[in-house]
C-alpha atoms as an extended CHARMM CRD file, in Angstrom:
* protein
*
       272  EXT
         1         1  MET       CA             29.8090000000      -44.4060000000        4.8760000000  PROA      1               0.0000000000
         2         2  ILE       CA             27.6220000000      -46.7750000000        6.6180000000  PROA      2               0.0000000000
         3         3  GLN       CA             25.1800000000      -46.5230000000        4.0440000000  PROA      3               0.0000000000
         4         4  ARG       CA             28.1250000000      -46.9950000000        1.3060000000  PROA      4               0.0000000000
         5         5  SER       CA             29.6400000000      -50.0380000000        2.9720000000  PROA      5               0.0000000000
         6         6  HSD       CA             26.6620000000      -52.0740000000        4.2650000000  PROA      6               0.0000000000
         7         7  GLY       CA             23.6450000000      -50.5440000000        3.0750000000  PROA      7               0.0000000000
         8         8  LEU       CA             22.0130000000      -50.3030000000        6.6530000000  PROA      8               0.0000000000
         9         9  VAL       CA             21.5320000000      -46.7410000000        6.8530000000  PROA      9               0.0000000000
        10        10  ARG       CA             19.2340000000      -44.7500000000        4.1040000000  PROA      10              0.0000000000
        11        11  SER       CA             19.2070000000      -40.9660000000        4.4850000000  PROA      11              0.0000000000
        12        12  ILE       CA             16.2100000000      -39.1780000000        3.8970000000  PROA      12              0.0000000000
        13        13  GLU       CA             16.0710000000      -35.1030000000        2.9060000000  PROA      13              0.0000000000
        14        14  GLY       CA             13.1010000000      -34.2060000000        4.9610000000  PROA      14              0.0000000000
        15        15  GLU       CA             10.2950000000      -31.2440000000        2.1060000000  PROA      15              0.0000000000
        16        16  GLY       CA             10.7590000000      -28.3150000000        5.7080000000  PROA      16              0.0000000000
        17        17  LYS       CA              7.0170000000      -28.5010000000        6.7710000000  PROA      17              0.0000000000
        18        18  GLY       CA              7.9690000000      -29.7890000000        9.9400000000  PROA      18              0.0000000000
        19        19  TYR       CA              8.8600000000      -32.8570000000       12.1840000000  PROA      19              0.0000000000
        20        20  THR       CA              5.1810000000      -34.6390000000       11.8640000000  PROA      20              0.0000000000
        21        21  ARG       CA              6.0000000000      -34.3420000000        8.0500000000  PROA      21              0.0000000000
        22        22  ALA       CA              9.3950000000      -35.1650000000        8.1530000000  PROA      22              0.0000000000
        23        23  LEU       CA              8.0300000000      -38.4200000000       10.1330000000  PROA      23              0.0000000000
        24        24  ASN       CA              5.6900000000      -39.5040000000        7.7720000000  PROA      24              0.0000000000
        25        25  LEU       CA              7.9550000000      -39.3210000000        5.4320000000  PROA      25              0.0000000000
        26        26  GLY       CA             10.1140000000      -41.9020000000        6.7230000000  PROA      26              0.0000000000
        27        27  LEU       CA              7.5050000000      -43.7880000000        7.5200000000  PROA      27              0.0000000000
        28        28  ALA       CA              6.3640000000      -43.9680000000        3.8890000000  PROA      28              0.0000000000
        29        29  LYS       CA              9.7340000000      -44.7600000000        2.2280000000  PROA      29              0.0000000000
        30        30  SER       CA             10.6660000000      -47.6870000000        4.8500000000  PROA      30              0.0000000000
        31        31  ASP       CA              9.2130000000      -50.6730000000        4.8590000000  PROA      31              0.0000000000
        32        32  GLY       CA              9.9800000000      -53.2410000000        7.8880000000  PROA      32              0.0000000000
        33        33  GLU       CA              7.5010000000      -54.7840000000        9.4910000000  PROA      33              0.0000000000
        34        34  TRP       CA              8.3240000000      -52.7630000000       12.7050000000  PROA      34              0.0000000000
        35        35  VAL       CA              8.9290000000      -48.9730000000       13.2650000000  PROA      35              0.0000000000
        36        36  ALA       CA             11.5610000000      -47.8050000000       16.0440000000  PROA      36              0.0000000000
        37        37  LEU       CA             11.3500000000      -44.1760000000       16.5330000000  PROA      37              0.0000000000
        38        38  PHE       CA             14.4050000000      -42.1100000000       17.7370000000  PROA      38              0.0000000000
        39        39  ASP       CA             15.2200000000      -38.2850000000       18.0510000000  PROA      39              0.0000000000
        40        40  ASP       CA             18.0580000000      -36.8440000000       16.6670000000  PROA      40              0.0000000000
        41        41  ASP       CA             19.1970000000      -35.2460000000       20.2950000000  PROA      41              0.0000000000
        42        42  GLU       CA             19.8940000000      -38.5680000000       21.6830000000  PROA      42              0.0000000000
        43        43  LEU       CA             21.9920000000      -41.6600000000       22.7920000000  PROA      43              0.0000000000
        44        44  ALA       CA             20.3060000000      -45.0000000000       22.8810000000  PROA      44              0.0000000000
        45        45  ALA       CA             22.1820000000      -47.8300000000       24.7500000000  PROA      45              0.0000000000
        46        46  PRO       CA             23.7570000000      -50.5510000000       23.0970000000  PROA      46              0.0000000000
        47        47  ASP       CA             21.5320000000      -53.2110000000       23.3030000000  PROA      47              0.0000000000
        48        48  TRP       CA             18.1170000000      -50.0990000000       23.1630000000  PROA      48              0.0000000000
        49        49  LEU       CA             16.6290000000      -51.7260000000       19.8480000000  PROA      49              0.0000000000
        50        50  LYS       CA             17.3380000000      -55.4950000000       21.0820000000  PROA      50              0.0000000000
        51        51  GLU       CA             15.4130000000      -54.6020000000       24.3420000000  PROA      51              0.0000000000
        52        52  LEU       CA             12.3020000000      -53.2550000000       22.9680000000  PROA      52              0.0000000000
        53        53  PHE       CA             11.8340000000      -55.8750000000       19.9900000000  PROA      53              0.0000000000
        54        54  LEU       CA             12.3520000000      -58.5350000000       22.7680000000  PROA      54              0.0000000000
        55        55  PHE       CA              9.8670000000      -57.4490000000       25.4020000000  PROA      55              0.0000000000
        56        56  ALA       CA              7.2520000000      -57.2320000000       22.0160000000  PROA      56              0.0000000000
        57        57  GLN       CA              7.6460000000      -60.4410000000       21.3800000000  PROA      57              0.0000000000
        58        58  GLU       CA              7.6140000000      -61.6140000000       24.7480000000  PROA      58              0.0000000000
        59        59  ARG       CA              4.6310000000      -60.2980000000       25.2620000000  PROA      59              0.0000000000
        60        60  SER       CA              2.6960000000      -59.7400000000       22.3350000000  PROA      60              0.0000000000
        61        61  ALA       CA              3.0250000000      -56.1060000000       22.4210000000  PROA      61              0.0000000000
        62        62  LEU       CA              2.2720000000      -53.9860000000       18.6830000000  PROA      62              0.0000000000
        63        63  CYS       CA              3.8570000000      -50.5050000000       20.7800000000  PROA      63              0.0000000000
        64        64  VAL       CA              6.3370000000      -50.5620000000       23.0240000000  PROA      64              0.0000000000
        65        65  GLY       CA              8.2200000000      -47.7990000000       24.6910000000  PROA      65              0.0000000000
        66        66  GLY       CA             11.3220000000      -47.9240000000       26.9840000000  PROA      66              0.0000000000
        67        67  ARG       CA             13.2780000000      -45.3360000000       29.7940000000  PROA      67              0.0000000000
        68        68  ARG       CA             14.2380000000      -41.8630000000       28.9220000000  PROA      68              0.0000000000
        69        69  GLU       CA             17.1220000000      -39.8450000000       30.9480000000  PROA      69              0.0000000000
        70        70  LEU       CA             18.0080000000      -36.2970000000       30.9290000000  PROA      70              0.0000000000
        71        71  ALA       CA             21.6920000000      -36.3680000000       29.7470000000  PROA      71              0.0000000000
        72        72  LEU       CA             22.6770000000      -33.4150000000       32.3580000000  PROA      72              0.0000000000
        73        73  THR       CA             24.7200000000      -33.1630000000       35.2120000000  PROA      73              0.0000000000
        74        74  GLN       CA             23.7280000000      -33.6060000000       38.4800000000  PROA      74              0.0000000000
        75        75  ASP       CA             23.9260000000      -29.8400000000       39.6590000000  PROA      75              0.0000000000
        76        76  VAL       CA             21.4490000000      -29.0100000000       36.1590000000  PROA      76              0.0000000000
        77        77  LEU       CA             19.2090000000      -31.9840000000       37.7720000000  PROA      77              0.0000000000
        78        78  SER       CA             19.1500000000      -30.7200000000       41.3330000000  PROA      78              0.0000000000
        79        79  GLY       CA             17.7230000000      -27.3790000000       39.7330000000  PROA      79              0.0000000000
        80        80  LEU       CA             14.8870000000      -29.1360000000       38.0900000000  PROA      80              0.0000000000
        81        81  GLY       CA             11.6120000000      -30.3560000000       39.8700000000  PROA      81              0.0000000000
        82        82  PRO       CA              9.3910000000      -33.0160000000       38.4500000000  PROA      82              0.0000000000
        83        83  VAL       CA              7.4530000000      -31.1180000000       36.5570000000  PROA      83              0.0000000000
        84        84  CYS       CA             10.0580000000      -29.2220000000       34.0290000000  PROA      84              0.0000000000
        85        85  ARG       CA             12.4140000000      -32.9540000000       34.4920000000  PROA      85              0.0000000000
        86        86  ALA       CA              9.4300000000      -34.2180000000       32.7840000000  PROA      86              0.0000000000
        87        87  LEU       CA              8.9350000000      -31.4650000000       30.0790000000  PROA      87              0.0000000000
        88        88  MET       CA             12.3150000000      -31.9890000000       28.8890000000  PROA      88              0.0000000000
        89        89  GLY       CA             11.5460000000      -35.6650000000       28.2160000000  PROA      89              0.0000000000
        90        90  GLU       CA             12.1220000000      -37.8720000000       31.6860000000  PROA      90              0.0000000000
        91        91  PHE       CA             10.7160000000      -40.6280000000       31.5900000000  PROA      91              0.0000000000
        92        92  LEU       CA             12.3590000000      -42.9510000000       34.2380000000  PROA      92              0.0000000000
        93        93  GLN       CA             10.0180000000      -46.4630000000       33.7710000000  PROA      93              0.0000000000
        94        94  LYS       CA             11.1320000000      -48.2770000000       36.3910000000  PROA      94              0.0000000000
        95        95  GLU       CA              9.2540000000      -51.5480000000       35.7920000000  PROA      95              0.0000000000
        96        96  SER       CA              7.9720000000      -53.6970000000       32.8920000000  PROA      96              0.0000000000
        97        97  THR       CA              4.2300000000      -53.1810000000       32.2490000000  PROA      97              0.0000000000
        98        98  THR       CA              1.7690000000      -53.6910000000       29.6230000000  PROA      98              0.0000000000
        99        99  LYS       CA             -0.8090000000      -52.0730000000       32.0850000000  PROA      99              0.0000000000
       100       100  CYS       CA             -0.8140000000      -49.0150000000       29.8270000000  PROA      100             0.0000000000
       101       101  HSD       CA             -3.0240000000      -46.0300000000       29.9850000000  PROA      101             0.0000000000
       102       102  PRO       CA             -3.2810000000      -42.5850000000       29.1270000000  PROA      102             0.0000000000
       103       103  LYS       CA             -1.1320000000      -40.9650000000       31.7090000000  PROA      103             0.0000000000
       104       104  LEU       CA              1.0960000000      -44.2910000000       31.1570000000  PROA      104             0.0000000000
       105       105  HSD       CA              2.1760000000      -44.8220000000       27.6060000000  PROA      105             0.0000000000
       106       106  PRO       CA              4.8810000000      -45.0430000000       24.8000000000  PROA      106             0.0000000000
       107       107  TYR       CA              6.2030000000      -41.9160000000       24.2400000000  PROA      107             0.0000000000
       108       108  GLY       CA              8.2550000000      -41.0810000000       20.8930000000  PROA      108             0.0000000000
       109       109  GLY       CA             11.8090000000      -40.8250000000       20.7880000000  PROA      109             0.0000000000
       110       110  ASN       CA             11.9380000000      -44.1640000000       22.4050000000  PROA      110             0.0000000000
       111       111  MET       CA              8.9460000000      -46.4760000000       20.6040000000  PROA      111             0.0000000000
       112       112  LEU       CA              9.0040000000      -49.4840000000       18.4910000000  PROA      112             0.0000000000
       113       113  ILE       CA              4.8330000000      -49.9510000000       16.6550000000  PROA      113             0.0000000000
       114       114  LYS       CA              4.2970000000      -52.6560000000       14.5800000000  PROA      114             0.0000000000
       115       115  ARG       CA              3.5910000000      -51.1430000000       11.2150000000  PROA      115             0.0000000000
       116       116  SER       CA             -0.0820000000      -52.7830000000       11.1150000000  PROA      116             0.0000000000
       117       117  VAL       CA             -0.5950000000      -50.1260000000       14.0340000000  PROA      117             0.0000000000
       118       118  PHE       CA             -0.5720000000      -47.9420000000       11.1960000000  PROA      118             0.0000000000
       119       119  ASP       CA             -2.6350000000      -49.1580000000        9.0370000000  PROA      119             0.0000000000
       120       120  ALA       CA             -5.0880000000      -49.5510000000       11.7260000000  PROA      120             0.0000000000
       121       121  VAL       CA             -5.1810000000      -46.2250000000       13.0310000000  PROA      121             0.0000000000
       122       122  GLY       CA             -3.9100000000      -43.7790000000       10.4500000000  PROA      122             0.0000000000
       123       123  VAL       CA              0.0400000000      -42.0050000000       10.4790000000  PROA      123             0.0000000000
       124       124  PHE       CA              0.9590000000      -39.0500000000       12.9630000000  PROA      124             0.0000000000
       125       125  ASP       CA             -1.4390000000      -36.1160000000       12.2100000000  PROA      125             0.0000000000
       126       126  GLU       CA             -0.1690000000      -33.4710000000       10.4640000000  PROA      126             0.0000000000
       127       127  ALA       CA             -1.8260000000      -30.7230000000       11.6960000000  PROA      127             0.0000000000
       128       128  MET       CA             -0.0020000000      -31.1240000000       15.1540000000  PROA      128             0.0000000000
       129       129  ARG       CA              2.9670000000      -28.9180000000       14.6350000000  PROA      129             0.0000000000
       130       130  THR       CA              3.6480000000      -28.3140000000       18.0400000000  PROA      130             0.0000000000
       131       131  GLY       CA              4.5200000000      -31.1110000000       19.4700000000  PROA      131             0.0000000000
       132       132  GLY       CA              2.5300000000      -34.0060000000       20.8270000000  PROA      132             0.0000000000
       133       133  CYS       CA              1.8920000000      -36.2050000000       17.7110000000  PROA      133             0.0000000000
       134       134  ASP       CA              3.4380000000      -39.4390000000       19.1910000000  PROA      134             0.0000000000
       135       135  ARG       CA              0.7490000000      -39.2110000000       21.8880000000  PROA      135             0.0000000000
       136       136  ASP       CA             -1.5640000000      -38.7180000000       19.4240000000  PROA      136             0.0000000000
       137       137  LEU       CA             -0.9220000000      -41.7080000000       17.7600000000  PROA      137             0.0000000000
       138       138  VAL       CA             -0.5980000000      -43.3900000000       21.1150000000  PROA      138             0.0000000000
       139       139  LEU       CA             -3.9630000000      -42.9260000000       22.2250000000  PROA      139             0.0000000000
       140       140  ARG       CA             -5.7800000000      -43.6550000000       19.0900000000  PROA      140             0.0000000000
       141       141  ALA       CA             -4.0140000000      -46.7470000000       18.9200000000  PROA      141             0.0000000000
       142       142  MET       CA             -5.1880000000      -47.1140000000       22.6560000000  PROA      142             0.0000000000
       143       143  ASN       CA             -8.0770000000      -46.1240000000       21.9070000000  PROA      143             0.0000000000
       144       144  ALA       CA             -8.5810000000      -49.3120000000       18.7550000000  PROA      144             0.0000000000
       145       145  GLY       CA             -7.2660000000      -51.6510000000       21.0240000000  PROA      145             0.0000000000
       146       146  VAL       CA             -3.6460000000      -51.3930000000       20.4080000000  PROA      146             0.0000000000
       147       147  SER       CA             -1.6880000000      -53.5910000000       23.1040000000  PROA      147             0.0000000000
       148       148  MET       CA              1.6540000000      -51.9590000000       23.9790000000  PROA      148             0.0000000000
       149       149  GLY       CA              3.6710000000      -52.0210000000       27.2350000000  PROA      149             0.0000000000
       150       150  LEU       CA              6.8060000000      -50.2130000000       28.5550000000  PROA      150             0.0000000000
       151       151  THR       CA              9.9380000000      -51.8770000000       29.8400000000  PROA      151             0.0000000000
       152       152  PRO       CA             12.7170000000      -50.2210000000       31.4100000000  PROA      152             0.0000000000
       153       153  MET       CA             15.5230000000      -52.4220000000       29.7200000000  PROA      153             0.0000000000
       154       154  ALA       CA             15.3360000000      -49.9470000000       26.7200000000  PROA      154             0.0000000000
       155       155  VAL       CA             17.0560000000      -46.8640000000       27.3820000000  PROA      155             0.0000000000
       156       156  VAL       CA             17.9920000000      -43.5090000000       25.5290000000  PROA      156             0.0000000000
       157       157  GLN       CA             19.4550000000      -40.3220000000       27.2960000000  PROA      157             0.0000000000
       158       158  HSD       CA             18.3020000000      -37.0660000000       26.0130000000  PROA      158             0.0000000000
       159       159  ILE       CA             21.1180000000      -34.4220000000       25.2650000000  PROA      159             0.0000000000
       160       160  ILE       CA             19.8830000000      -31.0300000000       26.2550000000  PROA      160             0.0000000000
       161       161  PRO       CA             22.3200000000      -28.0430000000       25.7830000000  PROA      161             0.0000000000
       162       162  SER       CA             22.7110000000      -26.2620000000       28.9380000000  PROA      162             0.0000000000
       163       163  GLN       CA             21.7790000000      -23.1340000000       27.1000000000  PROA      163             0.0000000000
       164       164  ARG       CA             18.0120000000      -24.9270000000       26.7010000000  PROA      164             0.0000000000
       165       165  VAL       CA             17.4810000000      -25.2790000000       30.5100000000  PROA      165             0.0000000000
       166       166  THR       CA             16.4220000000      -22.0950000000       30.7340000000  PROA      166             0.0000000000
       167       167  PRO       CA             13.2230000000      -20.3740000000       31.8350000000  PROA      167             0.0000000000
       168       168  GLU       CA             12.6180000000      -18.9490000000       28.4170000000  PROA      168             0.0000000000
       169       169  HSD       CA             12.6970000000      -22.5340000000       27.0430000000  PROA      169             0.0000000000
       170       170  ILE       CA             10.7630000000      -23.6980000000       30.2100000000  PROA      170             0.0000000000
       171       171  LYS       CA              8.1120000000      -21.4450000000       28.9630000000  PROA      171             0.0000000000
       172       172  TRP       CA              7.9890000000      -21.7420000000       25.6140000000  PROA      172             0.0000000000
       173       173  TYR       CA              7.9720000000      -25.7070000000       26.1600000000  PROA      173             0.0000000000
       174       174  SER       CA              5.2120000000      -24.9680000000       28.5740000000  PROA      174             0.0000000000
       175       175  LEU       CA              2.6940000000      -23.1960000000       26.0100000000  PROA      175             0.0000000000
       176       176  GLN       CA              4.0630000000      -26.0700000000       23.4450000000  PROA      176             0.0000000000
       177       177  LEU       CA              2.3460000000      -29.0560000000       25.7610000000  PROA      177             0.0000000000
       178       178  GLY       CA             -0.3190000000      -27.1700000000       26.7950000000  PROA      178             0.0000000000
       179       179  ASN       CA             -1.5900000000      -25.8770000000       23.1190000000  PROA      179             0.0000000000
       180       180  SER       CA             -0.9400000000      -30.1580000000       21.9070000000  PROA      180             0.0000000000
       181       181  ILE       CA             -3.0220000000      -31.2190000000       24.6490000000  PROA      181             0.0000000000
       182       182  ALA       CA             -5.7670000000      -29.4250000000       24.2910000000  PROA      182             0.0000000000
       183       183  TYR       CA             -5.9250000000      -30.6310000000       20.5540000000  PROA      183             0.0000000000
       184       184  ILE       CA             -5.6260000000      -34.1010000000       21.5620000000  PROA      184             0.0000000000
       185       185  ASP       CA             -8.4590000000      -33.7600000000       24.3150000000  PROA      185             0.0000000000
       186       186  TRP       CA            -10.5190000000      -31.9600000000       21.9660000000  PROA      186             0.0000000000
       187       187  ARG       CA            -10.2540000000      -34.7790000000       19.1120000000  PROA      187             0.0000000000
       188       188  ARG       CA            -10.7320000000      -37.5530000000       21.9110000000  PROA      188             0.0000000000
       189       189  TRP       CA            -13.5770000000      -36.0480000000       23.8710000000  PROA      189             0.0000000000
       190       190  GLY       CA            -15.5870000000      -33.2750000000       21.5830000000  PROA      190             0.0000000000
       191       191  ARG       CA            -16.4750000000      -29.7590000000       22.1300000000  PROA      191             0.0000000000
       192       192  MET       CA            -18.3780000000      -30.1900000000       25.2410000000  PROA      192             0.0000000000
       193       193  LYS       CA            -15.9950000000      -32.0390000000       27.5170000000  PROA      193             0.0000000000
       194       194  THR       CA            -12.8260000000      -29.9600000000       26.6160000000  PROA      194             0.0000000000
       195       195  CYS       CA            -14.8290000000      -27.1370000000       27.9800000000  PROA      195             0.0000000000
       196       196  MET       CA            -15.3920000000      -27.8600000000       31.2120000000  PROA      196             0.0000000000
       197       197  ALA       CA            -11.2980000000      -29.7040000000       31.0700000000  PROA      197             0.0000000000
       198       198  CYS       CA            -10.2640000000      -26.1380000000       30.2560000000  PROA      198             0.0000000000
       199       199  VAL       CA            -12.4380000000      -24.3950000000       32.9610000000  PROA      199             0.0000000000
       200       200  ALA       CA            -11.2700000000      -27.5120000000       35.5370000000  PROA      200             0.0000000000
       201       201  ARG       CA             -7.9080000000      -26.2840000000       34.7160000000  PROA      201             0.0000000000
       202       202  ILE       CA             -8.3770000000      -22.6470000000       34.8920000000  PROA      202             0.0000000000
       203       203  GLY       CA             -9.2350000000      -23.5550000000       38.6570000000  PROA      203             0.0000000000
       204       204  GLN       CA             -6.5260000000      -25.4870000000       39.3650000000  PROA      204             0.0000000000
       205       205  ALA       CA             -4.3800000000      -22.4120000000       37.7950000000  PROA      205             0.0000000000
       206       206  LEU       CA             -6.6260000000      -20.6530000000       40.4550000000  PROA      206             0.0000000000
       207       207  LEU       CA             -6.9990000000      -22.6630000000       43.7140000000  PROA      207             0.0000000000
       208       208  VAL       CA             -3.6260000000      -24.7970000000       43.6090000000  PROA      208             0.0000000000
       209       209  ASN       CA             -0.9190000000      -23.5590000000       41.2570000000  PROA      209             0.0000000000
       210       210  ILE       CA             -0.6630000000      -19.7450000000       41.8230000000  PROA      210             0.0000000000
       211       211  PRO       CA             -1.1770000000      -20.4520000000       46.2430000000  PROA      211             0.0000000000
       212       212  LEU       CA              2.0070000000      -22.9120000000       45.3260000000  PROA      212             0.0000000000
       213       213  PHE       CA              3.5460000000      -20.6090000000       43.8130000000  PROA      213             0.0000000000
       214       214  LEU       CA              3.9230000000      -18.3530000000       46.4420000000  PROA      214             0.0000000000
       215       215  VAL       CA              4.3160000000      -20.4880000000       48.8910000000  PROA      215             0.0000000000
       216       216  ALA       CA              7.7950000000      -21.6410000000       46.8090000000  PROA      216             0.0000000000
       217       217  TYR       CA              8.2310000000      -17.8290000000       46.5140000000  PROA      217             0.0000000000
       218       218  ILE       CA              8.2090000000      -17.0540000000       49.4730000000  PROA      218             0.0000000000
       219       219  GLN       CA             10.7460000000      -20.4220000000       50.7680000000  PROA      219             0.0000000000
       220       220  ARG       CA             12.5920000000      -19.5470000000       47.7510000000  PROA      220             0.0000000000
       221       221  ASP       CA             12.1330000000      -22.9210000000       46.8010000000  PROA      221             0.0000000000
       222       222  LEU       CA             13.5880000000      -22.1190000000       42.9510000000  PROA      222             0.0000000000
       223       223  PRO       CA             12.5150000000      -25.8800000000       41.0920000000  PROA      223             0.0000000000
       224       224  GLU       CA              9.1380000000      -25.4590000000       43.0530000000  PROA      224             0.0000000000
       225       225  ILE       CA              8.8120000000      -21.9980000000       41.6430000000  PROA      225             0.0000000000
       226       226  GLN       CA              9.6940000000      -22.9860000000       37.9030000000  PROA      226             0.0000000000
       227       227  ASP       CA              7.4300000000      -26.1830000000       38.2810000000  PROA      227             0.0000000000
       228       228  ARG       CA              4.5870000000      -23.5630000000       39.1140000000  PROA      228             0.0000000000
       229       229  LYS       CA              5.1380000000      -21.3000000000       36.3010000000  PROA      229             0.0000000000
       230       230  ALA       CA              4.7560000000      -24.2000000000       33.9120000000  PROA      230             0.0000000000
       231       231  LEU       CA              2.1840000000      -25.7970000000       35.1180000000  PROA      231             0.0000000000
       232       232  LEU       CA              0.0820000000      -22.1400000000       34.7790000000  PROA      232             0.0000000000
       233       233  TRP       CA              1.9960000000      -21.4560000000       31.1040000000  PROA      233             0.0000000000
       234       234  ARG       CA              0.3010000000      -25.0270000000       30.3120000000  PROA      234             0.0000000000
       235       235  ALA       CA             -3.3050000000      -23.6100000000       31.5510000000  PROA      235             0.0000000000
       236       236  VAL       CA             -2.8560000000      -20.5620000000       29.5150000000  PROA      236             0.0000000000
       237       237  ALA       CA             -1.8720000000      -22.7750000000       26.7130000000  PROA      237             0.0000000000
       238       238  TYR       CA             -4.2880000000      -24.8800000000       26.9360000000  PROA      238             0.0000000000
       239       239  SER       CA             -7.1030000000      -22.1430000000       27.5340000000  PROA      239             0.0000000000
       240       240  GLN       CA             -5.5440000000      -19.7090000000       24.4410000000  PROA      240             0.0000000000
       241       241  LYS       CA             -6.1240000000      -23.3750000000       21.7990000000  PROA      241             0.0000000000
       242       242  THR       CA             -9.4530000000      -24.7690000000       23.7180000000  PROA      242             0.0000000000
       243       243  LEU       CA            -11.1800000000      -20.9670000000       22.5990000000  PROA      243             0.0000000000
       244       244  SER       CA             -9.4910000000      -21.3940000000       19.9230000000  PROA      244             0.0000000000
       245       245  LEU       CA            -10.9050000000      -24.4340000000       18.4300000000  PROA      245             0.0000000000
       246       246  LEU       CA            -13.8910000000      -22.7990000000       19.8090000000  PROA      246             0.0000000000
       247       247  SER       CA            -14.1880000000      -20.3680000000       17.2890000000  PROA      247             0.0000000000
       248       248  SER       CA            -11.0840000000      -19.3410000000       15.3010000000  PROA      248             0.0000000000
       249       249  ARG       CA            -12.6890000000      -16.1310000000       13.8820000000  PROA      249             0.0000000000
       250       250  LEU       CA            -13.0210000000      -14.9350000000       17.5110000000  PROA      250             0.0000000000
       251       251  PHE       CA            -10.0520000000      -16.5080000000       19.1450000000  PROA      251             0.0000000000
       252       252  GLY       CA             -7.8190000000      -17.2190000000       15.9590000000  PROA      252             0.0000000000
       253       253  GLN       CA             -4.1120000000      -16.6870000000       16.8720000000  PROA      253             0.0000000000
       254       254  ASP       CA             -2.2250000000      -17.8950000000       14.6650000000  PROA      254             0.0000000000
       255       255  SER       CA              0.4720000000      -15.7430000000       14.3480000000  PROA      255             0.0000000000
       256       256  TYR       CA              1.1420000000      -17.2330000000       18.2700000000  PROA      256             0.0000000000
       257       257  PHE       CA              0.6300000000      -20.4580000000       17.8300000000  PROA      257             0.0000000000
       258       258  SER       CA              3.0750000000      -20.8870000000       14.8940000000  PROA      258             0.0000000000
       259       259  LYS       CA              5.6950000000      -19.4540000000       17.5110000000  PROA      259             0.0000000000
       260       260  LEU       CA              5.3550000000      -22.9330000000       18.8270000000  PROA      260             0.0000000000
       261       261  GLU       CA              5.5650000000      -25.3540000000       16.0600000000  PROA      261             0.0000000000
       262       262  PHE       CA              9.1270000000      -27.5770000000       16.7490000000  PROA      262             0.0000000000
       263       263  ARG       CA             10.9330000000      -25.2880000000       13.2300000000  PROA      263             0.0000000000
       264       264  ARG       CA              9.8920000000      -21.8310000000       15.0870000000  PROA      264             0.0000000000
       265       265  GLU       CA             11.9220000000      -22.7040000000       18.5990000000  PROA      265             0.0000000000
       266       266  ARG       CA             15.0140000000      -20.6610000000       16.8940000000  PROA      266             0.0000000000
       267       267  GLU       CA             12.9820000000      -17.9650000000       16.6120000000  PROA      267             0.0000000000
       268       268  SER       CA             11.2580000000      -17.8660000000       19.3220000000  PROA      268             0.0000000000
       269       269  MET       CA             13.6920000000      -17.9520000000       21.3990000000  PROA      269             0.0000000000
       270       270  GLY       CA             15.2930000000      -15.2430000000       19.9740000000  PROA      270             0.0000000000
       271       271  LYS       CA             18.1920000000      -17.1340000000       18.6040000000  PROA      271             0.0000000000
       272       272  GLU       CA             20.4450000000      -17.2390000000       15.5600000000  PROA      272             0.0000000000
């Protein structure tokens, strides 16, 4: 209706080749100076885009992110620890800043990027079918010296159906995240440093997360139990991806990794 009456919106049908390919297709078909990233399971505040653009202009930033809240009831939120809440996309930025770093930067789903950034660092990596392509792009931009920032004034809410707040889904998200982090680290750091990071993650799992999981289990602290499980699954996926990158012949797991793709979610969860 908007397209017919005002010509403000143009929809593009995807090619069925995954989320990252769809992002690049939309990017190729658009021609604006700025590109906003917004997911189909989000609701934006009325001034969301305005706040991102104003911040970009005021701070001379070429990549800007905002605040993302989870649209869940308080009862559901209280049953989730900080690890699981972040896993589901919660990003409660409280202050405006231009001091971004690899652990604090804009994320997809609430981000405004100047088109010149894509010209400088390239588009989204279509080899990343299990998520994380937004983080990969931002880290490449950061490495290239692109100015960026965060504003809590640009707010979106992530709509999460209650059936997705389950241990099975949390496990799937954790495996997906660990896989994508390992891939990004491999590209950024190379073989040696990624292998060292893998060993460190295994050590952290054995010496920190398993003991804390046992303590939480004894205390029946359900949010903490789920958080520790999520971190352990992340370490497992990171290790599996690292081994696969080391030798796809010896540790090839194409079938396993394909189940972590965005479009495979329902199949992996046993949904129709």
